[in-house]
Short mmCIF file of C-alpha atoms and ligand atoms in Angstrom, two decimals:
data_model
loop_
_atom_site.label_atom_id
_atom_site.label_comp_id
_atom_site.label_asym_id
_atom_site.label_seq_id
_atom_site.Cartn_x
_atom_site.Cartn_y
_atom_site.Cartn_z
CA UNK A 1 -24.71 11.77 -10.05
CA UNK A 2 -24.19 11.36 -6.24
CA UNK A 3 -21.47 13.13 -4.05
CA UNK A 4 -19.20 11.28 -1.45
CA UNK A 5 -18.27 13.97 0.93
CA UNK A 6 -14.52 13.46 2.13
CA UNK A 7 -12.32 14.29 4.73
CA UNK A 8 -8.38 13.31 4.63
CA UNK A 9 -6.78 13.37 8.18
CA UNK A 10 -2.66 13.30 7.62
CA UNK A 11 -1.41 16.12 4.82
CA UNK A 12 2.10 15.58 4.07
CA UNK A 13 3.50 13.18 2.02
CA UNK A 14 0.27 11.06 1.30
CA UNK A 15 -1.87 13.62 2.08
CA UNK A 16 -0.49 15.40 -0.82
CA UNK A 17 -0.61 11.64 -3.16
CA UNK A 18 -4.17 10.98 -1.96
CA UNK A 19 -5.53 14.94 -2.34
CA UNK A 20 -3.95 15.11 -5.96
CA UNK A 21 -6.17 11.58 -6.43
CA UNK A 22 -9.47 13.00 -5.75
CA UNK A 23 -8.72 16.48 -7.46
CA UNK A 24 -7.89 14.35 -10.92
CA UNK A 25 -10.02 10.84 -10.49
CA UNK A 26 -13.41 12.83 -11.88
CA UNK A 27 -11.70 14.34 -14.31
CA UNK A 28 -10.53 11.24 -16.24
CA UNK A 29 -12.71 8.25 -14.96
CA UNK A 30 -16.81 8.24 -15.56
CA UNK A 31 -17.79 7.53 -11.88
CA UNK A 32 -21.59 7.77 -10.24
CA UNK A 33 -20.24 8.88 -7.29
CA UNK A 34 -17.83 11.71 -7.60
CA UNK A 35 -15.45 13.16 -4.34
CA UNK A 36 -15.99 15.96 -2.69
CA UNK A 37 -13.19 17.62 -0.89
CA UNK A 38 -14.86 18.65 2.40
CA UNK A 39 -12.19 18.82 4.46
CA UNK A 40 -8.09 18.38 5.61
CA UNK A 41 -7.46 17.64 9.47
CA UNK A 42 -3.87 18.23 10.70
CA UNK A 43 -3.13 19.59 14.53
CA UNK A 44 -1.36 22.62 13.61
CA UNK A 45 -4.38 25.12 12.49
CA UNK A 46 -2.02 27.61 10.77
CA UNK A 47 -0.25 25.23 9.08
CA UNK A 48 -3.97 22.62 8.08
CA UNK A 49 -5.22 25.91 6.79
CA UNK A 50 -2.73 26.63 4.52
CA UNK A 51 -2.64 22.92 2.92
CA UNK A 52 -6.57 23.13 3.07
CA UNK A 53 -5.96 26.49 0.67
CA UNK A 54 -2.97 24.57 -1.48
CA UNK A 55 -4.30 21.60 -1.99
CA UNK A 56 -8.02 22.05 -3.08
CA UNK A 57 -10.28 21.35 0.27
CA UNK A 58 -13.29 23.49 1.09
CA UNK A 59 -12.12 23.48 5.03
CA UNK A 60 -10.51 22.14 7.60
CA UNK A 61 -10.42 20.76 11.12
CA UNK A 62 -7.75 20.49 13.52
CA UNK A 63 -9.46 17.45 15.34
CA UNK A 64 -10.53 14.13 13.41
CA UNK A 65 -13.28 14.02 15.46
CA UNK A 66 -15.35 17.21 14.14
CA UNK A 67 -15.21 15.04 11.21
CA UNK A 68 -17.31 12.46 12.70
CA UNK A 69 -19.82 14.53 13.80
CA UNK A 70 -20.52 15.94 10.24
CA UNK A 71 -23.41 14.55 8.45
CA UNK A 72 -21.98 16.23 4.90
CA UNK A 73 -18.57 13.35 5.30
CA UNK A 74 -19.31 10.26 4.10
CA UNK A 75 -15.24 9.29 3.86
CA UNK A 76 -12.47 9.30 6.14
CA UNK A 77 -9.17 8.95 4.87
CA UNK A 78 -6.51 7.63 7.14
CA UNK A 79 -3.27 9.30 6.04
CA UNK A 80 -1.36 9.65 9.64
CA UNK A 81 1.57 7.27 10.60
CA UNK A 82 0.51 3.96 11.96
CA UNK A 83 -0.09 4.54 15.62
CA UNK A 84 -2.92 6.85 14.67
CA UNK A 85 -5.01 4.20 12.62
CA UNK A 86 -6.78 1.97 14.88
CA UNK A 87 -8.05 4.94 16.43
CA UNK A 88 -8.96 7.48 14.06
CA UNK A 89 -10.01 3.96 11.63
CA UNK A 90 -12.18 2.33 14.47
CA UNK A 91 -13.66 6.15 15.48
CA UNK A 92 -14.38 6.67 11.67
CA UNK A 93 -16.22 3.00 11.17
CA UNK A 94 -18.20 3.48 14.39
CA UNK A 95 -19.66 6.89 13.37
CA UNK A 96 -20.81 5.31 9.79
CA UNK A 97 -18.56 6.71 7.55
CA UNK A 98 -15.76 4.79 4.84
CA UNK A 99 -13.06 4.29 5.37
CA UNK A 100 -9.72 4.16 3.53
CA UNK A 101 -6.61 3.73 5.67
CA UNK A 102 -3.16 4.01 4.71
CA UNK A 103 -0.64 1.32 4.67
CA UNK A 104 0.25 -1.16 6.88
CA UNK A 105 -3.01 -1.66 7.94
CA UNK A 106 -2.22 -1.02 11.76
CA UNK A 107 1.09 -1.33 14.22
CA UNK A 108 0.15 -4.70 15.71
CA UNK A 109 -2.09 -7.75 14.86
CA UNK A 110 -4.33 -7.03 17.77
CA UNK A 111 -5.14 -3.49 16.33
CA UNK A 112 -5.58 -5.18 12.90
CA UNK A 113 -8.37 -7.76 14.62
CA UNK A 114 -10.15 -4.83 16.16
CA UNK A 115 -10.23 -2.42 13.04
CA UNK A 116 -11.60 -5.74 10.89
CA UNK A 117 -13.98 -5.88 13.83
CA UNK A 118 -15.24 -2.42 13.79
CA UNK A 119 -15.28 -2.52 9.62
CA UNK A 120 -17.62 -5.74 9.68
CA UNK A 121 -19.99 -3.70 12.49
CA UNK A 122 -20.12 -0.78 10.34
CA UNK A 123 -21.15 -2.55 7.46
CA UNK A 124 -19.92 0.62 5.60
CA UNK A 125 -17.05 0.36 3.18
CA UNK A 126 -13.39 -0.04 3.74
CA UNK A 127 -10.25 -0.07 1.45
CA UNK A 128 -6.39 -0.18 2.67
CA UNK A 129 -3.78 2.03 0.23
CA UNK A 130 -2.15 -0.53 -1.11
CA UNK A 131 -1.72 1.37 -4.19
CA UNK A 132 0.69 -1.20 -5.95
CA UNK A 133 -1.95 -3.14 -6.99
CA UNK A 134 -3.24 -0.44 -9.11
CA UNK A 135 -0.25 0.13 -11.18
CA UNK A 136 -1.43 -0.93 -14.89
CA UNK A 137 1.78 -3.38 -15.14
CA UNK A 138 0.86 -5.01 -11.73
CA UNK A 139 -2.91 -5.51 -12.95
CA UNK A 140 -1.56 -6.50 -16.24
CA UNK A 141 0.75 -9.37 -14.83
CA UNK A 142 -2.66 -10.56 -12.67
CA UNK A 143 -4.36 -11.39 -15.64
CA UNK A 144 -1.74 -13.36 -17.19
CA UNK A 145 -1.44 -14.69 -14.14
CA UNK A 146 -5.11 -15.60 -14.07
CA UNK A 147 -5.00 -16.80 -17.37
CA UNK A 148 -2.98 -19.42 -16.58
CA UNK A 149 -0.05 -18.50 -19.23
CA UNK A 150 2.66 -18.77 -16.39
CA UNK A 151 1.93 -22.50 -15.56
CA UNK A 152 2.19 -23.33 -12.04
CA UNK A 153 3.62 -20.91 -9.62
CA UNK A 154 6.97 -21.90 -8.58
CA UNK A 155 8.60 -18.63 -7.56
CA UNK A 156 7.98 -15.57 -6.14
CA UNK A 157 11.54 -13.06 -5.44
CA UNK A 158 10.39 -9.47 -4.33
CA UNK A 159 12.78 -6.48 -3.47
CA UNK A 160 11.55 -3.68 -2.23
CA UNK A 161 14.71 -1.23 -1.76
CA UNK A 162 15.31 2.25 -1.09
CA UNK A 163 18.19 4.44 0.24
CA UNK A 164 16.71 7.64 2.11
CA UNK A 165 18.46 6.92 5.41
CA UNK A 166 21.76 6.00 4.57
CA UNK A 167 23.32 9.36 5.79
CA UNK A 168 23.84 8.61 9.85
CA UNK A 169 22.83 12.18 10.01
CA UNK A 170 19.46 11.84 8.86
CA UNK A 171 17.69 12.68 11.84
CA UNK A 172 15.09 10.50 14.30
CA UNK A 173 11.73 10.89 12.37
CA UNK A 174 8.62 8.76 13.53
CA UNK A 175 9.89 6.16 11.20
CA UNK A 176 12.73 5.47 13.54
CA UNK A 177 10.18 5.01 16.48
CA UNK A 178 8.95 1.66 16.81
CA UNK A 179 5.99 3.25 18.89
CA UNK A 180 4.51 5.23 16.08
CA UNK A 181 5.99 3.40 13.43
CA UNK A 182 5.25 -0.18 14.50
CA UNK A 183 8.36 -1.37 12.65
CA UNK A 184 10.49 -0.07 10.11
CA UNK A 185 11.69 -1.24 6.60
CA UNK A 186 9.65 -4.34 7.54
CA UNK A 187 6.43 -3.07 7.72
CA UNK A 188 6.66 0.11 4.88
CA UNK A 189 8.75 -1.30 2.38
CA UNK A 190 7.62 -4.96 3.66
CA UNK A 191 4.54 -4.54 3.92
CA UNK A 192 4.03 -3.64 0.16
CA UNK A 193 5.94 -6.53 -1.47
CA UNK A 194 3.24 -8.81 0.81
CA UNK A 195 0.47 -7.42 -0.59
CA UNK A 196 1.77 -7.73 -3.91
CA UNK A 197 2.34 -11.35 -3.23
CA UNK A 198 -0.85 -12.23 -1.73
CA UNK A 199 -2.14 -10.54 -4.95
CA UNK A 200 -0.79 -11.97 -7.41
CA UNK A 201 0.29 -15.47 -6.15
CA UNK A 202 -1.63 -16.20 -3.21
CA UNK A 203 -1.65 -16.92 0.77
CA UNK A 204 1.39 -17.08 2.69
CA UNK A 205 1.51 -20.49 4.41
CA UNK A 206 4.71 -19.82 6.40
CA UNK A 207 7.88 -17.53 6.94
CA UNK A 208 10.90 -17.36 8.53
CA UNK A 209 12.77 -13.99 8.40
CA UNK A 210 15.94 -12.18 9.72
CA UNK A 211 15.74 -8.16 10.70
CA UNK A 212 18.94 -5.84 11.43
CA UNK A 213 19.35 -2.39 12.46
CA UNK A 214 22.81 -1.44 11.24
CA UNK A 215 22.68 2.51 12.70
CA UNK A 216 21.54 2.76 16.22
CA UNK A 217 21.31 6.25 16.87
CA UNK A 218 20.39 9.17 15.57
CA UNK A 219 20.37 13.10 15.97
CA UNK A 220 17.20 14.37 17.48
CA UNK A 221 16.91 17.10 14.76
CA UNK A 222 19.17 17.52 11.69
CA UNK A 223 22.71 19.06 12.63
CA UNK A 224 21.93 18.37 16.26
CA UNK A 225 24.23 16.97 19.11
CA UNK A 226 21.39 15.00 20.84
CA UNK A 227 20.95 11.50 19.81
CA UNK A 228 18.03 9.01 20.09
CA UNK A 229 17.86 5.31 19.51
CA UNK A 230 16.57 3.88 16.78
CA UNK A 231 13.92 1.51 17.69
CA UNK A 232 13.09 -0.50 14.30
CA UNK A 233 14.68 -2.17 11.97
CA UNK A 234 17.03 -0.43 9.05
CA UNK A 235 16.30 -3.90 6.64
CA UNK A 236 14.32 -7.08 7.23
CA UNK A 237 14.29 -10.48 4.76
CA UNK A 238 12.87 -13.58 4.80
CA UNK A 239 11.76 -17.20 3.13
CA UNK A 240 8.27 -17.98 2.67
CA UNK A 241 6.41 -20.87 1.51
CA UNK A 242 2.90 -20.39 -0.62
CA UNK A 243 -0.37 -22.47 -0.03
CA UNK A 244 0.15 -23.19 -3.38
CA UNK A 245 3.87 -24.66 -3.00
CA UNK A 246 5.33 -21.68 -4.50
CA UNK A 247 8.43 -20.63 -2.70
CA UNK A 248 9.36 -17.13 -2.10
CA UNK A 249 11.82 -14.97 -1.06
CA UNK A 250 11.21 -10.64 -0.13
CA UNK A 251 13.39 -8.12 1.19
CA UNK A 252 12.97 -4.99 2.06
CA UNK A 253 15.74 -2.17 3.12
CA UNK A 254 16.22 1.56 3.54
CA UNK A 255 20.04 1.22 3.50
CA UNK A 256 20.74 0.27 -0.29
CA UNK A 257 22.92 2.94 -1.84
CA UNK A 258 21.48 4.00 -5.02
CA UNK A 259 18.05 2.19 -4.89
CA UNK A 260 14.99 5.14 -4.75
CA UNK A 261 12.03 3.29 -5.26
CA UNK A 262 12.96 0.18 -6.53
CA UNK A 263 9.78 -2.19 -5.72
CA UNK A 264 10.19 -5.32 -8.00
CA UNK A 265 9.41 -8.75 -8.34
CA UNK A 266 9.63 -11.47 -10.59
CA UNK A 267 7.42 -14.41 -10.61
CA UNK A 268 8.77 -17.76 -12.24
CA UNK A 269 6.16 -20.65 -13.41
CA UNK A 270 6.24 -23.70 -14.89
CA UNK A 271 5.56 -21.77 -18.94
CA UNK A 272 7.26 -18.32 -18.29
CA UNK A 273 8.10 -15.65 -15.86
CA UNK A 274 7.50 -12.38 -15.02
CA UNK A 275 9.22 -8.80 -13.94
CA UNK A 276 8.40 -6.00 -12.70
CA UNK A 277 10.12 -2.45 -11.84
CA UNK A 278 8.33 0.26 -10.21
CA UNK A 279 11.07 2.83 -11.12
CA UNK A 280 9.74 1.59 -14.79
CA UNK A 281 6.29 0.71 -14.31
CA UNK A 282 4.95 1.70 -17.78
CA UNK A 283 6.21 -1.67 -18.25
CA UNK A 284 6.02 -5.18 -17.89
CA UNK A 285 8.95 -7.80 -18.97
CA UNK A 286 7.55 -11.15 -20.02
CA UNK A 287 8.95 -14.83 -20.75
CA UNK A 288 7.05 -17.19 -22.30
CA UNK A 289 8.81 -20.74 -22.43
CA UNK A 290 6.94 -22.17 -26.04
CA UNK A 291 7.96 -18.92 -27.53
CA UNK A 292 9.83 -20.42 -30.65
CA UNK A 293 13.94 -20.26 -29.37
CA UNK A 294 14.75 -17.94 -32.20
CA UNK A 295 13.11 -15.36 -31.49
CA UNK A 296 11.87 -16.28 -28.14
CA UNK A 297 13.03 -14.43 -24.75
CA UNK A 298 11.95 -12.11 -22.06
CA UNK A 299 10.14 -9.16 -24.30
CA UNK A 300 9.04 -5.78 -22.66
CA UNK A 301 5.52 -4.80 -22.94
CA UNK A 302 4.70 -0.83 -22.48
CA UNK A 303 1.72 -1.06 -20.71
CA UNK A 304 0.05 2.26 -22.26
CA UNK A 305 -2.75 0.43 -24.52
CA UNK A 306 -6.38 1.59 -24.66
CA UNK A 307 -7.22 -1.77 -23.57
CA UNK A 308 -4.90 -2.24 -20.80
CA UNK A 309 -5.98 -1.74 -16.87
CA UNK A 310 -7.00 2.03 -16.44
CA UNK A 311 -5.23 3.28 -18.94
CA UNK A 312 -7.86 4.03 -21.51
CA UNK A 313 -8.92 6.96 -19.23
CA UNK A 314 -5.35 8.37 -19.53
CA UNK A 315 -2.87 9.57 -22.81
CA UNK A 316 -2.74 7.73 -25.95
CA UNK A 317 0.18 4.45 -26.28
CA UNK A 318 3.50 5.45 -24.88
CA UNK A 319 2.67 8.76 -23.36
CA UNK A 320 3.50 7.26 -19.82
CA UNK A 321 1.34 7.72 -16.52
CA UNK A 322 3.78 7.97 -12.98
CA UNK A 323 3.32 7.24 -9.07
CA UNK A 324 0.78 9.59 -8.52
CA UNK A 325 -1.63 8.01 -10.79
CA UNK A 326 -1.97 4.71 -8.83
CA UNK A 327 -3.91 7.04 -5.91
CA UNK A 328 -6.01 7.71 -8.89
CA UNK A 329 -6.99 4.65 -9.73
CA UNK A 330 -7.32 3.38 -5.94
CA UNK A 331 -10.25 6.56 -5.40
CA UNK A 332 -11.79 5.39 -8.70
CA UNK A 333 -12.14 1.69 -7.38
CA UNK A 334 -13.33 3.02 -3.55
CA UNK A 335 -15.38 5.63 -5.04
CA UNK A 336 -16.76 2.67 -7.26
CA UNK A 337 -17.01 0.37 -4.15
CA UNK A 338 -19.30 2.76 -2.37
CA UNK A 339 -21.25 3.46 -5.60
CA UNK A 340 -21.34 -0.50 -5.32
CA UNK A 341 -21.58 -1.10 -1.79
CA UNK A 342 -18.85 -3.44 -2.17
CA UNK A 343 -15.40 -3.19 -0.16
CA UNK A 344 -12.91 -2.86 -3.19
CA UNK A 345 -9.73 -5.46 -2.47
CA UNK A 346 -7.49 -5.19 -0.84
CA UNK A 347 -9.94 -4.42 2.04
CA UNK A 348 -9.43 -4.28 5.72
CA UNK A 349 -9.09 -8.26 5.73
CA UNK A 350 -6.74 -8.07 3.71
CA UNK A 351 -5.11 -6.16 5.23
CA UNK A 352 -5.12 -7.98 8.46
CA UNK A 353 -3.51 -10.72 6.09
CA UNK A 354 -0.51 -8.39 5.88
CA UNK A 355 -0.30 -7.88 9.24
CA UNK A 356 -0.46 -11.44 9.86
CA UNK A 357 2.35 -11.82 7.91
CA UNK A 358 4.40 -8.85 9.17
CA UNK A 359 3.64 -10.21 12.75
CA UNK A 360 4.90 -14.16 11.34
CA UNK A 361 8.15 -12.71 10.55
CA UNK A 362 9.03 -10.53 13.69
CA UNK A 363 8.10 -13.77 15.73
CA UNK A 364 10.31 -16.19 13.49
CA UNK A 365 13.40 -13.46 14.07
CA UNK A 366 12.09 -14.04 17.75
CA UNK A 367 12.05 -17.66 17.90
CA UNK A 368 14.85 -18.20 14.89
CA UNK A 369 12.08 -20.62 13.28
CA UNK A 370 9.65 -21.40 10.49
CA UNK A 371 6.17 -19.66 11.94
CA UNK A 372 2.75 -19.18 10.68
CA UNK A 373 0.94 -16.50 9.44
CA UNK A 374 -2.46 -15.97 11.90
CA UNK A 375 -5.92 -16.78 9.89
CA UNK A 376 -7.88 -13.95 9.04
CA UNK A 377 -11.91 -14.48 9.70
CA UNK A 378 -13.38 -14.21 6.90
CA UNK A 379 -16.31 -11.95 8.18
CA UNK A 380 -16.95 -8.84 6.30
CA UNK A 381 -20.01 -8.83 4.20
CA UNK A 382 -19.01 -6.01 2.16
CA UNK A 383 -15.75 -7.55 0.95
CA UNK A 384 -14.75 -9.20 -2.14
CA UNK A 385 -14.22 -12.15 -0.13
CA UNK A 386 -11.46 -13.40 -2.42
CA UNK A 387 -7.68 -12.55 -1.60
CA UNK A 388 -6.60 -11.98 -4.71
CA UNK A 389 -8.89 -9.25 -5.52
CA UNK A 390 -11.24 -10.29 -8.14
CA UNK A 391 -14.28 -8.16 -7.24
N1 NAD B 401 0.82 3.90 -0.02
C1 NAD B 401 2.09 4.31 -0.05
O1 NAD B 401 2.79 4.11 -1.02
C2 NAD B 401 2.66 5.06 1.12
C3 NAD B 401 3.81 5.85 0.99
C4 NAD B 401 4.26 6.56 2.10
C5 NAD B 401 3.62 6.43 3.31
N2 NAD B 401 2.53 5.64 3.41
C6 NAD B 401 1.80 5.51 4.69
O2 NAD B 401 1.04 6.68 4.88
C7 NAD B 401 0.97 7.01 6.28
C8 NAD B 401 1.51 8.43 6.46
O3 NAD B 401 2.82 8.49 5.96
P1 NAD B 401 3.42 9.83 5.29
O4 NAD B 401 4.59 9.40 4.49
O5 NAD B 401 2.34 10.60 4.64
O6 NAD B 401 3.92 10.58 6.59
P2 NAD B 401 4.24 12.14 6.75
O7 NAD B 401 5.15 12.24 7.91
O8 NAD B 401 4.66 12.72 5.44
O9 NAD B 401 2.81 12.78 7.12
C9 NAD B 401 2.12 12.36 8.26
C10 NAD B 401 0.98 13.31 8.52
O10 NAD B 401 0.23 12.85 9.65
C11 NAD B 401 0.05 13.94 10.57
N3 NAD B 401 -0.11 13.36 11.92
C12 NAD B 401 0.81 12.69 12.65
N4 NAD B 401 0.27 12.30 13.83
C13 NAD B 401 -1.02 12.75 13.82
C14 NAD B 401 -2.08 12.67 14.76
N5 NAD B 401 -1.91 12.07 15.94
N6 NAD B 401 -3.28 13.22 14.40
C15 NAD B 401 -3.43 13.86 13.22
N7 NAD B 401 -2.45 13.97 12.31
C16 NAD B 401 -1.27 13.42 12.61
C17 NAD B 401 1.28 14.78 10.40
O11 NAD B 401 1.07 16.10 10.88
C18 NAD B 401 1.42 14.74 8.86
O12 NAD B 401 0.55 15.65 8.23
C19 NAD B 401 1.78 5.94 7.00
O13 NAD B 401 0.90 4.93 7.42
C20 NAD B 401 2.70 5.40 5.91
O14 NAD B 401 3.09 4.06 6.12
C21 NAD B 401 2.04 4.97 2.35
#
């Protein structure tokens, strides 16, 4: 069995979701290739060495480039908020290693074109977070999807809304700064109802979209008199019409009381529809339209079977997997992928797709009109080369 020597720059929040990933993914999954945890890179040494210590790594390094220079790294993971990604991504690629960058791909379009770039170059392997898809539920919904036993695609309605910043008070974090952040509720919360979409119903033809930022400013640090402006948007929506026809609506918000995580979308076709709750994603709600009337109507499936998407690997039916485990599964497909040497979706074009679409819908608030979603090239040789994922 083969080694992949890895290196995770970024250790908070997903450092933490993508370190737990590699700890467990051996542990459960039969892999050829399993993770080794070379090294954590963070700025502040005291505080890199400590998470090095906490969270399992053999070392660490307080500059992402040492990592490039090591022959014993084979993987850089991108775990840093977005204005860091081109570079460290780009740095990464050009050095020969993997790379798996977290989500939204980049800040801007152009950054998105250049980190495709540098990934078809390589010719090494590269995987974006997008960690939805991996939720058994999600996977289980694409192959009914597949199947065909939802007809033709006529709707898509996404939500993705949470509620973290509702106090005024909550201080100016680099989510707040449209520098670092590239946008706000758009682009994090956004950003994963997109991928979801281009998943599981297809290409996004065009989009018109509407953005708001209801609280302006904000205290420099928590309980502080000094105030900074808030630079992104607090919620974003918008329309969108599907190569396929399908019309769709998504919104995404950080200002809806109540609402923690609560990603969901349902999916209506011509023989049923679909629905889907993060905040319950053991399971899957179903409607199938020749279901006979009596007894027919939407039924919830606990997706905790042997048989279903990665959950063999886990507990037995009903004993429920949570958040964390859709890292696990996204290491076991890129560990897989390099194993393979075969970009697993979505990859760094897709990716760019997101951005494309992210960039559609800040130009149609700009313009107050329907607008198009850039092309991505279809150019890397190591990718699926399929949008919805089928490898
Ligand atoms: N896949 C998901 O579900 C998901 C969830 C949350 C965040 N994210 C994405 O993950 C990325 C990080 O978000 P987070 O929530 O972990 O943020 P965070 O604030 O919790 O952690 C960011 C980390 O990056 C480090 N960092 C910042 N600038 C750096 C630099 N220039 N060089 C090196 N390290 C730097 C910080 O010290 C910190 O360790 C973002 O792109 C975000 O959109 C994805």
């Amino acid at each position: 069995m083969s080694e992949i020597g890895v290196a995770l720059v970024g250790y908070k929040f997903m450092g933490q979701a993508h370190s737990n990933a590699y700890r467990q993914v051996a542990r459960f999954f039969d892999l050829d290739s399993t993770p080794r945890m070379r090294a954590i890179c963070g700025r502040d040494e005291e505080a890199v060495k400590a998470t090095a210590d906490s969270l399992g790594w053999e070392g660490y390094e307080t500059d992402y480039r040492r990592l490039l220079e090591r022959d014993d790294i084979d993987l850089v993971d991108v775990a840093t908020p977005g204005n860091t990604h081109h570079e460290i991504a780009v740095a990464a690629l050009e050095a020969g290693k993997h790379v798996l960058c977290e989500k939204p791909l980049a800040n801007t379009l152009e950054e998105a074109r250049e980190m495709l770039d540098a990934a078809t170059t390589a010719g090494t392997i590269n995987m974006v977070c997008f960690n939805y898809r991996r939720v058994p539920a999600v996977q289980l919904a694409k192959k009914l999807l597949d199947e065909g036993r939802l007809g033709e695609i006529r709707h898509w309605r996404a939500v993705y809304l949470q509620d973290f910043i509702l106090d005024p008070e909550f201080p100016l974090i680099w989510r707040f700064d449209k520098e670092v952040a590239g946008s706000g509720a758009l682009g994090d919360l956004g950003a994963h109802i997109i991928d979801l979409a281009h998943f599981l119903v297809g290409p996004i033809e065009k989009v018109v979209g509407t953005t708001e930022t209801f609280i302006r400013e904000r205290p420099l640090e928590p309980g502080g008199d000094e105030t900074g402006t808030v630079t992104v948007d607090d919620a974003a929506a918008f329309l969108a019409r599907f190569e396929n026809g399908a019309m769709g609506t998504f919104e995404a918000t950080r200002l809806a009381p109540g609402r923690k995580n609560h990603n969901s979308f349902e999916i209506n076709g011509s023989k049923g529809s679909l629905v889907f709750d993060l905040e319950r994603m053991n399971e899957l709600r179903a409607y199938f339209a020749d279901d006979p009337p009596e007894t027919g109507g939407f039924r919830t499936i606990m997706v905790t079977e042997p048989d279903h998407p990665y959950v063999g690997a886990w507990w037995p039916p009903g004993h429920i997997i949570g958040y964390e485990h859709t890292f696990v599964h996204t290491m076991k497909d890129l560990l897989d992928g390099i194993g393979a040497g075969k970009s697993p979706a979505p990859t760094f074009e897709d990716g760019f797709r997101c951005q494309a679409v992210l960039d559609a819908v800040e130009r149609s608030v700009e313009s107050k009109t329907w607008t198009r979603p850039e092309r991505a090239p279809r150019r890397d040789p190591t990718g699926s080369g399929d949008l919805l994922g089928r490898q």
